[in-house]
Amino acid sequence: MAPQVTIVAVDSFTGKLAVVTGGGSGMGRELVRQLAAQGCSVAACDLNTGAVAETAVMARAEAPPGVRVTSHACDVSDEAQVLRFRDELLDGHARDHVDLVFSNAGIGGGSSFISDRREEWERTFAVDWWGVYYCARAFLPLLIASGDGVLVNISSVNGFWASLGPGMPNTAYSTAKFAVRGFSEALIEDLRANAPHVRVAVVMPGHVGTDIVANSFRARGLPEPEQMSDAQLEELIPRDTQAQLIHAGMLAEDASADELRQMLVRANADFRDKAPVSAAEAATIILDGVRSGAWRILVGEDAKTLDAAVRAKPEAAYDYAELFSVPAEEPEAGTPER
């Protein structure tokens, strides 16, 4: 029988130094704020320098004395920028190690390997996978130097289920998130054999209220939806996609360009504001999981339900009617039927 994964709890975040990528909004912002409030110094990075600077201001206001929070510009898909971020934070915090790394930065896009532009597909994959890989390469030696470091990689439910449902492929994001999950699980034995005082945790959130829709536009060099040109809209939502949206009742048949822009604005707001789990709640779940020593952290009841369904019927993972069918439970002996 394979040995059990060692559970190593974190007594406190006080006095530690954490790295958070994608710290400008969503779960990243909430991780920074909650870590700082618990006495942990934080170095946060993001593509959006204004947003991550705002996060740092918020976190400092809520932090006890002695906590240092710094903000940095970094595109995690560029290894040179990740290494620059590493050097900046070590200098700014006057440390020779880090204690916690949250590889949280992520974007969506490149849904179809077949019909989407290769550049869009590879941009999504680069941020969501290579960003995690480059951060592990840059920061794992510093976690080893800490004596009790924790690497926390954010995957997704799309790291064990590679779809958004009928007619909604999600190939670039899912491929990257499967890679993140596989890499993280592979590191369990690698760390146990070669750096036993460091551990890894992989997080699989379901639908969490974040600004990933708007952030994904930004990461692909697009402006806010209200400022998109007609040509940018056409590229982002081509005619065949518009036809699918019309068929699904999500778009009027004679929708104007302005109506398309407003649909994108609503999509971001709805994804953020109508989620079953807020970004703050997700950050709390993640930090509680890290503190408890868990190596696998599911965020949200939707994540737990989907995980259980896929594990119970792996061969039906993409037969949606079968996957989500709930068989009637047989009454136990001696239990009256209702």
Short mmCIF file of C-alpha atoms in Angstrom, two decimals:
data_model
loop_
_atom_site.label_atom_id
_atom_site.label_comp_id
_atom_site.label_asym_id
_atom_site.label_seq_id
_atom_site.Cartn_x
_atom_site.Cartn_y
_atom_site.Cartn_z
CA MET A 1 0.00 0.00 0.00
CA ALA A 2 1.28 3.47 -0.86
CA PRO A 3 2.24 5.63 2.14
CA GLN A 4 -0.26 8.22 3.27
CA VAL A 5 0.35 11.88 2.42
CA THR A 6 1.72 13.55 5.53
CA ILE A 7 -0.61 16.18 6.97
CA VAL A 8 1.36 19.18 8.22
CA ALA A 9 -0.76 21.93 9.69
CA VAL A 10 0.20 25.61 9.75
CA ASP A 11 -0.17 26.95 13.28
CA SER A 12 -0.25 30.59 12.22
CA PHE A 13 0.47 32.88 9.29
CA THR A 14 1.87 35.54 11.63
CA GLY A 15 5.39 36.66 10.77
CA LYS A 16 5.51 34.75 7.51
CA LEU A 17 6.01 36.09 3.97
CA ALA A 18 3.53 35.07 1.28
CA VAL A 19 3.61 35.53 -2.49
CA VAL A 20 0.27 35.95 -4.28
CA THR A 21 -0.01 36.14 -8.06
CA GLY A 22 -3.10 37.66 -9.62
CA GLY A 23 -3.47 39.82 -6.52
CA GLY A 24 -5.28 42.69 -8.23
CA SER A 25 -8.80 41.31 -7.87
CA GLY A 26 -10.96 38.35 -6.96
CA MET A 27 -9.51 35.53 -4.90
CA GLY A 28 -6.02 36.97 -5.19
CA ARG A 29 -7.06 40.27 -3.64
CA GLU A 30 -8.92 38.51 -0.84
CA LEU A 31 -5.99 36.20 -0.13
CA VAL A 32 -3.73 39.25 0.23
CA ARG A 33 -6.17 41.02 2.54
CA GLN A 34 -6.84 38.03 4.75
CA LEU A 35 -3.19 37.00 5.00
CA ALA A 36 -2.16 40.55 5.95
CA ALA A 37 -4.95 40.80 8.52
CA GLN A 38 -3.59 37.61 10.09
CA GLY A 39 -0.11 39.07 10.48
CA CYS A 40 1.47 37.76 7.27
CA SER A 41 3.55 40.04 5.06
CA VAL A 42 2.64 39.71 1.39
CA ALA A 43 4.16 40.43 -2.01
CA ALA A 44 1.37 40.57 -4.60
CA CYS A 45 1.68 40.84 -8.35
CA ASP A 46 -0.73 41.38 -11.23
CA LEU A 47 -0.87 42.47 -14.85
CA ASN A 48 -3.04 45.39 -13.73
CA THR A 49 -0.61 47.50 -11.72
CA GLY A 50 -3.27 49.94 -10.56
CA ALA A 51 -5.49 47.17 -9.23
CA VAL A 52 -2.74 45.37 -7.33
CA ALA A 53 -1.54 48.68 -5.86
CA GLU A 54 -5.10 49.24 -4.64
CA THR A 55 -5.08 45.76 -3.09
CA ALA A 56 -1.90 46.60 -1.20
CA VAL A 57 -3.40 49.82 0.17
CA MET A 58 -6.50 47.93 1.36
CA ALA A 59 -4.42 45.18 2.95
CA ARG A 60 -2.10 47.59 4.78
CA ALA A 61 -5.10 49.38 6.28
CA GLU A 62 -6.36 46.10 7.77
CA ALA A 63 -3.00 44.67 8.87
CA PRO A 64 -1.43 44.77 12.36
CA PRO A 65 1.80 46.71 12.91
CA GLY A 66 4.92 45.20 11.39
CA VAL A 67 3.18 43.63 8.39
CA ARG A 68 4.58 44.71 5.03
CA VAL A 69 2.51 44.46 1.84
CA THR A 70 4.07 45.27 -1.53
CA SER A 71 2.60 45.36 -5.03
CA HIS A 72 4.41 44.46 -8.22
CA ALA A 73 3.77 44.39 -11.97
CA CYS A 74 4.18 40.93 -13.47
CA ASP A 75 2.92 38.87 -16.38
CA VAL A 76 3.41 35.37 -15.00
CA SER A 77 3.52 33.88 -18.51
CA ASP A 78 6.90 35.61 -18.99
CA GLU A 79 9.62 33.91 -16.96
CA ALA A 80 11.86 36.98 -17.03
CA GLN A 81 9.10 39.02 -15.36
CA VAL A 82 8.56 36.30 -12.73
CA LEU A 83 12.27 36.32 -11.89
CA ARG A 84 12.25 40.13 -11.70
CA PHE A 85 9.23 39.94 -9.36
CA ARG A 86 11.09 37.43 -7.17
CA ASP A 87 14.14 39.67 -6.92
CA GLU A 88 12.04 42.78 -6.22
CA LEU A 89 10.13 41.18 -3.38
CA LEU A 90 13.21 39.69 -1.71
CA ASP A 91 14.81 43.13 -1.79
CA GLY A 92 11.67 44.95 -0.70
CA HIS A 93 11.00 42.60 2.21
CA ALA A 94 14.68 42.12 3.11
CA ARG A 95 14.25 38.33 3.16
CA ASP A 96 16.21 35.38 1.79
CA HIS A 97 13.20 33.06 1.65
CA VAL A 98 9.41 32.98 1.33
CA ASP A 99 7.01 30.86 3.37
CA LEU A 100 3.91 30.61 1.19
CA VAL A 101 3.32 30.91 -2.56
CA PHE A 102 -0.21 31.18 -3.99
CA SER A 103 -0.09 30.72 -7.77
CA ASN A 104 -3.49 32.25 -8.36
CA ALA A 105 -3.20 34.27 -11.59
CA GLY A 106 -5.47 32.98 -14.34
CA ILE A 107 -7.52 33.98 -17.37
CA GLY A 108 -10.13 32.43 -19.63
CA GLY A 109 -10.26 32.21 -23.41
CA GLY A 110 -9.33 29.85 -26.22
CA SER A 111 -12.45 27.80 -25.63
CA SER A 112 -12.19 25.92 -28.91
CA PHE A 113 -8.97 24.32 -30.14
CA ILE A 114 -10.67 24.03 -33.53
CA SER A 115 -12.27 27.40 -34.19
CA ASP A 116 -10.55 29.93 -31.90
CA ARG A 117 -7.39 31.75 -32.92
CA ARG A 118 -4.19 29.93 -31.98
CA GLU A 119 -2.83 33.11 -30.38
CA GLU A 120 -5.80 33.35 -28.02
CA TRP A 121 -5.58 29.65 -27.12
CA GLU A 122 -1.85 29.82 -26.39
CA ARG A 123 -2.17 33.07 -24.41
CA THR A 124 -4.68 31.45 -22.05
CA PHE A 125 -2.58 28.31 -21.72
CA ALA A 126 0.57 30.36 -21.09
CA VAL A 127 -0.91 32.33 -18.19
CA ASP A 128 -2.76 29.40 -16.62
CA TRP A 129 -0.06 26.74 -16.92
CA TRP A 130 3.33 28.32 -17.65
CA GLY A 131 2.62 30.96 -15.01
CA VAL A 132 2.29 28.22 -12.38
CA TYR A 133 5.36 26.43 -13.69
CA TYR A 134 7.55 29.54 -13.79
CA CYS A 135 6.49 30.52 -10.27
CA ALA A 136 7.31 27.04 -8.98
CA ARG A 137 10.74 27.22 -10.63
CA ALA A 138 11.39 30.69 -9.20
CA PHE A 139 10.02 30.25 -5.69
CA LEU A 140 10.45 26.59 -4.76
CA PRO A 141 14.11 27.10 -3.76
CA LEU A 142 12.95 29.95 -1.51
CA LEU A 143 10.22 27.76 0.02
CA ILE A 144 12.85 25.10 0.69
CA ALA A 145 15.01 27.76 2.36
CA SER A 146 12.12 28.68 4.67
CA GLY A 147 12.16 25.37 6.46
CA ASP A 148 8.39 24.83 6.29
CA GLY A 149 7.15 26.29 3.02
CA VAL A 150 3.82 25.68 1.30
CA LEU A 151 3.21 25.93 -2.45
CA VAL A 152 -0.47 26.50 -3.24
CA ASN A 153 -1.45 26.05 -6.88
CA ILE A 154 -4.90 27.15 -8.02
CA SER A 155 -6.41 24.68 -10.47
CA SER A 156 -10.18 24.47 -11.06
CA VAL A 157 -13.08 22.06 -11.37
CA ASN A 158 -11.96 22.18 -14.99
CA GLY A 159 -8.84 20.44 -13.75
CA PHE A 160 -10.86 17.24 -13.37
CA TRP A 161 -13.77 17.94 -15.76
CA ALA A 162 -12.79 19.44 -19.10
CA SER A 163 -16.03 21.09 -20.17
CA LEU A 164 -18.53 23.77 -19.27
CA GLY A 165 -21.42 21.58 -20.38
CA PRO A 166 -23.33 20.93 -23.62
CA GLY A 167 -22.07 23.05 -26.51
CA MET A 168 -19.54 24.86 -24.32
CA PRO A 169 -15.98 23.60 -24.86
CA ASN A 170 -13.25 25.07 -22.66
CA THR A 171 -10.09 23.53 -24.04
CA ALA A 172 -7.24 25.97 -23.31
CA TYR A 173 -8.33 26.66 -19.73
CA SER A 174 -9.14 23.00 -19.00
CA THR A 175 -5.87 21.75 -20.49
CA ALA A 176 -3.92 24.18 -18.34
CA LYS A 177 -5.87 23.39 -15.19
CA PHE A 178 -5.42 19.63 -15.71
CA ALA A 179 -1.68 20.34 -16.02
CA VAL A 180 -1.72 22.36 -12.78
CA ARG A 181 -3.49 19.57 -10.94
CA GLY A 182 -1.22 16.85 -12.32
CA PHE A 183 1.92 18.86 -11.60
CA SER A 184 0.80 19.55 -8.05
CA GLU A 185 -0.03 15.91 -7.34
CA ALA A 186 3.29 14.81 -8.87
CA LEU A 187 5.11 17.20 -6.54
CA ILE A 188 3.70 15.43 -3.46
CA GLU A 189 6.09 12.50 -3.78
CA ASP A 190 8.89 14.62 -5.23
CA LEU A 191 8.81 16.94 -2.22
CA ARG A 192 8.44 14.05 0.22
CA ALA A 193 11.59 12.48 -1.27
CA ASN A 194 13.68 15.60 -1.84
CA ALA A 195 12.34 18.44 0.34
CA PRO A 196 10.16 16.85 3.03
CA HIS A 197 9.75 20.09 4.97
CA VAL A 198 7.89 21.69 2.02
CA ARG A 199 4.42 20.68 0.91
CA VAL A 200 2.07 21.42 -1.95
CA ALA A 201 -1.68 22.03 -2.00
CA VAL A 202 -3.88 22.13 -5.09
CA VAL A 203 -7.11 24.14 -5.07
CA MET A 204 -10.11 23.32 -7.26
CA PRO A 205 -12.67 26.12 -7.12
CA GLY A 206 -16.09 25.89 -8.68
CA HIS A 207 -17.93 29.09 -9.59
CA VAL A 208 -16.40 31.85 -7.48
CA GLY A 209 -17.38 35.49 -7.92
CA THR A 210 -14.38 37.14 -9.56
CA ASP A 211 -13.64 39.53 -12.44
CA ILE A 212 -12.01 36.80 -14.55
CA VAL A 213 -14.15 37.73 -17.57
CA ALA A 214 -12.92 41.34 -17.65
CA ASN A 215 -9.39 40.32 -16.63
CA SER A 216 -9.27 37.85 -19.51
CA PHE A 217 -10.06 40.64 -21.98
CA ARG A 218 -7.30 42.76 -20.48
CA ALA A 219 -4.77 39.93 -20.61
CA ARG A 220 -5.46 39.54 -24.32
CA GLY A 221 -4.81 43.24 -24.92
CA LEU A 222 -8.46 44.20 -25.28
CA PRO A 223 -10.04 47.30 -23.72
CA GLU A 224 -13.04 47.30 -21.39
CA PRO A 225 -16.16 46.10 -23.26
CA GLU A 226 -17.59 49.63 -23.44
CA GLN A 227 -14.49 50.77 -25.37
CA MET A 228 -14.23 47.85 -27.78
CA SER A 229 -14.41 48.68 -31.47
CA ASP A 230 -16.83 46.90 -33.77
CA ALA A 231 -13.91 44.95 -35.22
CA GLN A 232 -12.78 43.81 -31.76
CA LEU A 233 -16.33 42.72 -30.95
CA GLU A 234 -16.53 40.77 -34.20
CA GLU A 235 -13.27 39.01 -33.39
CA LEU A 236 -14.30 38.28 -29.81
CA ILE A 237 -17.84 37.15 -30.65
CA PRO A 238 -17.78 35.91 -34.27
CA ARG A 239 -20.98 35.40 -36.24
CA ASP A 240 -21.26 31.69 -35.47
CA THR A 241 -20.95 32.39 -31.74
CA GLN A 242 -23.56 35.12 -32.02
CA ALA A 243 -25.86 32.61 -33.71
CA GLN A 244 -25.38 30.19 -30.80
CA LEU A 245 -26.18 32.96 -28.30
CA ILE A 246 -29.31 33.88 -30.26
CA HIS A 247 -30.38 30.24 -30.35
CA ALA A 248 -29.86 30.00 -26.58
CA GLY A 249 -31.99 33.10 -26.03
CA MET A 250 -29.05 35.09 -24.65
CA LEU A 251 -28.95 37.62 -27.49
CA ALA A 252 -31.60 39.30 -29.63
CA GLU A 253 -31.57 38.29 -33.29
CA ASP A 254 -31.01 41.86 -34.46
CA ALA A 255 -28.63 42.85 -31.66
CA SER A 256 -26.54 45.94 -32.31
CA ALA A 257 -22.87 46.36 -31.49
CA ASP A 258 -23.81 48.38 -28.40
CA GLU A 259 -26.07 45.55 -27.25
CA LEU A 260 -23.15 43.13 -27.65
CA ARG A 261 -21.00 45.42 -25.52
CA GLN A 262 -23.65 45.56 -22.82
CA MET A 263 -23.98 41.77 -22.92
CA LEU A 264 -20.26 41.48 -22.13
CA VAL A 265 -20.59 43.97 -19.27
CA ARG A 266 -23.51 41.97 -17.85
CA ALA A 267 -21.64 38.68 -18.29
CA ASN A 268 -18.76 39.92 -16.14
CA ALA A 269 -21.07 41.42 -13.51
CA ASP A 270 -23.25 38.31 -13.35
CA PHE A 271 -20.26 35.97 -13.09
CA ARG A 272 -18.92 38.06 -10.22
CA ASP A 273 -22.09 39.03 -8.37
CA LYS A 274 -24.31 35.96 -8.83
CA ALA A 275 -21.75 33.32 -7.90
CA PRO A 276 -22.63 30.91 -5.07
CA VAL A 277 -19.27 31.61 -3.42
CA SER A 278 -17.76 35.08 -3.08
CA ALA A 279 -14.05 35.72 -3.59
CA ALA A 280 -13.71 36.47 0.14
CA GLU A 281 -15.39 33.20 1.08
CA ALA A 282 -13.17 31.30 -1.34
CA ALA A 283 -10.02 32.85 0.14
CA THR A 284 -11.14 31.84 3.63
CA ILE A 285 -11.72 28.24 2.49
CA ILE A 286 -8.28 28.15 0.86
CA LEU A 287 -6.48 29.55 3.90
CA ASP A 288 -8.37 27.21 6.25
CA GLY A 289 -7.33 24.31 4.02
CA VAL A 290 -3.69 25.39 4.01
CA ARG A 291 -3.77 25.88 7.76
CA SER A 292 -5.24 22.41 8.32
CA GLY A 293 -2.59 20.71 6.19
CA ALA A 294 -4.91 19.62 3.37
CA TRP A 295 -3.27 18.92 0.02
CA ARG A 296 -6.53 18.98 -1.99
CA ILE A 297 -8.94 21.87 -1.44
CA LEU A 298 -12.35 21.98 -3.12
CA VAL A 299 -14.06 25.38 -3.08
CA GLY A 300 -17.85 25.48 -3.28
CA GLU A 301 -20.66 22.95 -3.14
CA ASP A 302 -20.69 22.84 -6.95
CA ALA A 303 -17.06 21.72 -6.91
CA LYS A 304 -17.80 19.01 -4.35
CA THR A 305 -20.86 17.78 -6.24
CA LEU A 306 -19.07 17.68 -9.60
CA ASP A 307 -16.01 16.01 -8.10
CA ALA A 308 -18.18 13.29 -6.56
CA ALA A 309 -20.11 12.78 -9.82
CA VAL A 310 -16.99 12.44 -11.97
CA ARG A 311 -15.34 10.10 -9.48
CA ALA A 312 -18.45 7.94 -9.25
CA LYS A 313 -19.02 7.72 -13.04
CA PRO A 314 -15.78 8.62 -14.85
CA GLU A 315 -16.95 6.95 -18.06
CA ALA A 316 -20.03 9.23 -18.06
CA ALA A 317 -18.08 12.46 -17.46
CA TYR A 318 -19.13 13.87 -20.84
CA ASP A 319 -22.52 12.17 -21.07
CA TYR A 320 -24.14 15.03 -19.22
CA ALA A 321 -27.58 13.51 -18.70
CA GLU A 322 -26.02 10.37 -17.23
CA LEU A 323 -23.38 12.23 -15.19
CA PHE A 324 -25.90 14.39 -13.37
CA SER A 325 -28.64 11.81 -13.03
CA VAL A 326 -29.38 10.98 -9.42
CA PRO A 327 -30.61 7.40 -8.98
CA ALA A 328 -33.38 6.87 -6.48
CA GLU A 329 -32.02 5.58 -3.19
CA GLU A 330 -33.16 2.16 -2.12
CA PRO A 331 -34.83 2.32 1.31
CA GLU A 332 -32.89 0.59 4.06
CA ALA A 333 -34.36 -2.59 5.50
CA GLY A 334 -36.92 -1.75 8.16
CA THR A 335 -37.25 1.84 6.94
CA PRO A 336 -40.81 2.76 5.94
CA GLU A 337 -41.18 4.31 2.49
CA ARG A 338 -42.60 7.84 2.41
#
